[in-house]
Every structure is written in structure tokens, then in C-alpha cells.
PDB file of C-alpha atoms in Angstrom:
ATOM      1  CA  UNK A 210      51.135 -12.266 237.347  1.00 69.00           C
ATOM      2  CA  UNK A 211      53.602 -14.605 235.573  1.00 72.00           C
ATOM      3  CA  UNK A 212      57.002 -15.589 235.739  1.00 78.00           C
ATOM      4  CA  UNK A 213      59.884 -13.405 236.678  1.00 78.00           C
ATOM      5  CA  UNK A 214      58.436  -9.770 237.207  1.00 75.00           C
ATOM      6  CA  UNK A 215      55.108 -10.964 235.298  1.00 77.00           C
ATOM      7  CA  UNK A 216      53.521 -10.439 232.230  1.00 78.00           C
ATOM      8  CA  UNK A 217      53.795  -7.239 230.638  1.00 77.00           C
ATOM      9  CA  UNK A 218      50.753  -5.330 229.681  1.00 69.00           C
ATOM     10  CA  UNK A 219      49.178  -4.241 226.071  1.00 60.00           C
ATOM     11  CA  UNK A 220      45.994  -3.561 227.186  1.00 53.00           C
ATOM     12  CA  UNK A 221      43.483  -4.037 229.547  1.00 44.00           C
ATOM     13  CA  UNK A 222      39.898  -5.011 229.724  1.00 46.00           C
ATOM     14  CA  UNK A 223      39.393  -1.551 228.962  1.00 48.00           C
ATOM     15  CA  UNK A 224      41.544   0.562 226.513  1.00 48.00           C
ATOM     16  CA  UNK A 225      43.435   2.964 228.549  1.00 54.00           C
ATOM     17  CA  UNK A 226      44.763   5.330 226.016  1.00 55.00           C
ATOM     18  CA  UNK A 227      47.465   6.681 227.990  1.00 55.00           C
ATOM     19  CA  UNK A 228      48.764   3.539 229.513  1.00 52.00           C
ATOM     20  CA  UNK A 229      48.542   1.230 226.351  1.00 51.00           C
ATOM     21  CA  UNK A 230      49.801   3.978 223.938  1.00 57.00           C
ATOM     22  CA  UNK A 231      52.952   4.099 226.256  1.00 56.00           C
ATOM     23  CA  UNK A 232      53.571   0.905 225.977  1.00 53.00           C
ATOM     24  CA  UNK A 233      53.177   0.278 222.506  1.00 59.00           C
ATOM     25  CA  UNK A 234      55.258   3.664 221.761  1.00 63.00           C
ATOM     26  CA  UNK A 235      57.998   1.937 223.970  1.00 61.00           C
ATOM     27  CA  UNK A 236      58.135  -0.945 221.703  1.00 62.00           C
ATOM     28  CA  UNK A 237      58.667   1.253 218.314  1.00 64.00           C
ATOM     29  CA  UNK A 238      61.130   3.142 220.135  1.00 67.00           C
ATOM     30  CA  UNK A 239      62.633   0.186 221.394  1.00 63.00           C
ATOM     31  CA  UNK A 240      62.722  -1.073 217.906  1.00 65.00           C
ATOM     32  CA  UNK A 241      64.097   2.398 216.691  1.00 66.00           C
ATOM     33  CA  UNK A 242      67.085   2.388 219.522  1.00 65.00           C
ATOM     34  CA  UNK A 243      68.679  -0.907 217.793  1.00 60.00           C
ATOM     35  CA  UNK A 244      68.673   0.732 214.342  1.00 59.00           C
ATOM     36  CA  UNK A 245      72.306   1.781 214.109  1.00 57.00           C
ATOM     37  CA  UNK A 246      72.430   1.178 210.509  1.00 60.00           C
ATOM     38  CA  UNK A 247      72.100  -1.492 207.785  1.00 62.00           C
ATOM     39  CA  UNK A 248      74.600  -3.531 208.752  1.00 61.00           C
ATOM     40  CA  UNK A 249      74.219  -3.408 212.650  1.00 61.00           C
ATOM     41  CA  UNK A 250      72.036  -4.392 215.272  1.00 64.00           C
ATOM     42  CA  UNK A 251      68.401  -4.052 214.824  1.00 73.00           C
ATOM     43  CA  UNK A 252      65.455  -5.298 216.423  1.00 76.00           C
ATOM     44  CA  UNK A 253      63.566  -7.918 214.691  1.00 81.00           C
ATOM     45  CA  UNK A 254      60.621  -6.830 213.733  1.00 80.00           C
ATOM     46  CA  UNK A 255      57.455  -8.517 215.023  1.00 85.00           C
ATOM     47  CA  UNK A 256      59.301  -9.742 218.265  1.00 87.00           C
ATOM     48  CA  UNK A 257      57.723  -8.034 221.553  1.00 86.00           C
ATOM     49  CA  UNK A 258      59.070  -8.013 225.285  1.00 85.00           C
ATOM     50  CA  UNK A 259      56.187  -9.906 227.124  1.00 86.00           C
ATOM     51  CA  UNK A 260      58.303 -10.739 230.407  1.00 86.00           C
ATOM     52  CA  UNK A 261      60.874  -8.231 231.821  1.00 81.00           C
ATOM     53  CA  UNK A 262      63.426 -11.042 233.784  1.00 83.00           C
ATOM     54  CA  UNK A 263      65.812  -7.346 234.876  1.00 81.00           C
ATOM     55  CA  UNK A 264      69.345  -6.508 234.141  1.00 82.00           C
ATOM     56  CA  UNK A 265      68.471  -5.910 230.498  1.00 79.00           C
ATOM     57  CA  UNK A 266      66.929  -9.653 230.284  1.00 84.00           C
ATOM     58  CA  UNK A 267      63.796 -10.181 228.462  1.00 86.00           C
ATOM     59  CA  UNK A 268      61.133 -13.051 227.543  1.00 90.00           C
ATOM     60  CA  UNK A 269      59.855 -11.867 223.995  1.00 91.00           C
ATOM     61  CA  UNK A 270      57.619 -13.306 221.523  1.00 92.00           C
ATOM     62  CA  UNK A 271      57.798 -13.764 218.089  1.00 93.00           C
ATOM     63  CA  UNK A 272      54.408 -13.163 216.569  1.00 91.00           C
ATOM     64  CA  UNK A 273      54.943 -13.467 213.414  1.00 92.00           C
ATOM     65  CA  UNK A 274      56.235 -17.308 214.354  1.00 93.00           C
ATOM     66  CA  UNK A 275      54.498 -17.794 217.690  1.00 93.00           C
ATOM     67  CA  UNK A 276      57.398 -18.693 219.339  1.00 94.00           C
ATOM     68  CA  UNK A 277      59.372 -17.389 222.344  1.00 94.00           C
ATOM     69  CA  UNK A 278      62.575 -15.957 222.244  1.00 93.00           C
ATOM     70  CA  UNK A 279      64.731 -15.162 225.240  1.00 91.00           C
ATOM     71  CA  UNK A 280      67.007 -11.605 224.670  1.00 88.00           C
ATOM     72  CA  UNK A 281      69.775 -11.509 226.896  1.00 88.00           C
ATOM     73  CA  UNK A 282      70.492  -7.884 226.655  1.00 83.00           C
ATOM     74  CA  UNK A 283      73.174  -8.265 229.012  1.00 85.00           C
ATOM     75  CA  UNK A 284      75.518 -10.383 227.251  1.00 84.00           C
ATOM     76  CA  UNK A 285      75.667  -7.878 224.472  1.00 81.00           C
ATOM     77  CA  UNK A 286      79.098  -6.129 224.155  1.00 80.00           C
ATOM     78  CA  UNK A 287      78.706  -2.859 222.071  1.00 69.00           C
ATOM     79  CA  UNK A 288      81.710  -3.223 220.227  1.00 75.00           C
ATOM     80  CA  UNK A 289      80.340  -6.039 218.609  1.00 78.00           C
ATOM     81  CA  UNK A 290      77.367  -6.248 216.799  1.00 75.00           C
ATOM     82  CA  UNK A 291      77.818 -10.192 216.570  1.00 81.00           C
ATOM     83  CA  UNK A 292      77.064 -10.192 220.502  1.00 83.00           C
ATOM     84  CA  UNK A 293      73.340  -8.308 219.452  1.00 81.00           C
ATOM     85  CA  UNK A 294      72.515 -10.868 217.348  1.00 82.00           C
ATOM     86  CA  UNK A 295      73.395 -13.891 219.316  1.00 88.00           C
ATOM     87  CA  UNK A 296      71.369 -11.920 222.025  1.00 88.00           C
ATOM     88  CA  UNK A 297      67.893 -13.699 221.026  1.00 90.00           C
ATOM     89  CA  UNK A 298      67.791 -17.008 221.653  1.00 92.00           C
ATOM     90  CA  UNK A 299      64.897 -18.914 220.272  1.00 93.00           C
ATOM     91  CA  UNK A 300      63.508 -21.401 222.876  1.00 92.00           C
ATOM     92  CA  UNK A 301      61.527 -23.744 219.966  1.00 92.00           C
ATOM     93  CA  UNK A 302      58.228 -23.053 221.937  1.00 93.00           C
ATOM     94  CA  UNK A 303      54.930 -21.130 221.765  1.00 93.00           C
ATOM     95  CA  UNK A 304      53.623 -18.884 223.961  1.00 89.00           C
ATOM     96  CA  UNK A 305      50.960 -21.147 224.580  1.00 92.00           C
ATOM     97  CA  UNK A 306      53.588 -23.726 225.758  1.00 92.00           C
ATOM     98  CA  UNK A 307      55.154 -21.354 227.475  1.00 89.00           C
ATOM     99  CA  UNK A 308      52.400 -20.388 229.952  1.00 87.00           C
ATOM    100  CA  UNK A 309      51.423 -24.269 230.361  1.00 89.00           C
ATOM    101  CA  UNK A 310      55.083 -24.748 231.550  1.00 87.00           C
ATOM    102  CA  UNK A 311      54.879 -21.622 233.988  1.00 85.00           C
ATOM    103  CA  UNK A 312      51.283 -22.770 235.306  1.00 87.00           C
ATOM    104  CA  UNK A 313      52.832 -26.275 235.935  1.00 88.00           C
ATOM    105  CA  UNK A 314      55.879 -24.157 238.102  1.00 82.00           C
ATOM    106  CA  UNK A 315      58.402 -25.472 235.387  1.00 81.00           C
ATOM    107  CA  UNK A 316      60.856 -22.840 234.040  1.00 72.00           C
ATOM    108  CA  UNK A 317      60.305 -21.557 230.527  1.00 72.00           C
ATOM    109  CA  UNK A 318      64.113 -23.372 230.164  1.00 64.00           C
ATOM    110  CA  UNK A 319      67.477 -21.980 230.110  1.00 44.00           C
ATOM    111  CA  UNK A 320      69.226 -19.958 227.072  1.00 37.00           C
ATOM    112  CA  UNK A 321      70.719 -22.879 224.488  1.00 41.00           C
ATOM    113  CA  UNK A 322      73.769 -20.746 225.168  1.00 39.00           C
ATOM    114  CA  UNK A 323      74.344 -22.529 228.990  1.00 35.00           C
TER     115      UNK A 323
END
């Protein structure tokens, strides 16, 4: 359930080894995929995909800041690694926030970008 394609899993009522290991190996190898080197496009540490929107769009929070961030991974050009960072787009909300919005059928807002 959720917005978009819904709410992404990280576990279940009960710890399914396989299922939850996957999908907390796909976020350190997620995190590992953006590490081109010092200088270029990582992923931030601490931010997690928690809605997958398609076409390389994402809902992601921040938990170190509890705060969601929208990654439009289809606006990045690879030739510049400007376009990565300007990617996330914080939305100056919590999660919290966030699901009150969905659960009142408002949208979680638009990037600050359009």
C-alpha cells in the first residue's frame, strides 16, 4: 500500500531472511553503484528508497534527518555529475508528514525544481 507503486519493504512482521537481506543488500549496492570516485556522484549515506514512483524516480528518506527527499534519477545526465547531485530534492517534510498527506489523498508535493 501507499502512494505510487507503494511502500517498499524492510521487513515484515516476521524476519524473512532471504527477502529482507535482499533488500537491504540492494541498498549497499545501490549506495556502492554511485561511488565513482571522490569527487563524483555518490549516494548519501543514510538516505533509503521507501517509494519506487518508476522510470528511475524514487521517494527516499533521510534518516539521519527524518525528512523526505525525492531522487529524480531520470533527470540525471551522466556526463555531469552536477545533474546527480541536483537529483535529490529535499521536500522540508517528515515521513510522518508524509504519510498524513498520502492518507488525506494529497500528493507528497512536486520537486522544488517545477
Amino acid at each position: 500500500f501507499g502512494p505510487a507503486y507503494g511502500l517498499m519493504s524492510v521487513t515484515d512482521d516476521e524476519y524473512d531472511e532471504q527477502a529482507d537481506d535482499a533488500y537491504i543488500q540492494a541498498y549497499y549496492e545501490q549506495v556502492q553503484s554511485w561511488k565513482v570516485d571522490e569527487n563524483g556522484p555518490q549516494w548519501p549515506e543514510g538516505l533509503i528508497s521507501i517509494v519506487d514512483v518508476g522510470c528511475g524516480v524514487r521517494w527516499c528518506l533521510d534518516c539521519e534527518k527524518d525528512e523526505l527527499v525525492y531522487f529524480a534519477g531520470d533527470c540525471i545526465d551522466v556526463t555531469d555529475p552536477a545533474s546527480f547531485r541536483q537529483a535529490f530534492v529535499r521536500q522540508g517534510i517528515t515521513f510522518e508528514q508524509a504519510v498524513r498527506l498520502w492518507l488525506d489523498r494529497r500528493a507528497w508535493g512536486q520537486t522544488k525544481n517545477s
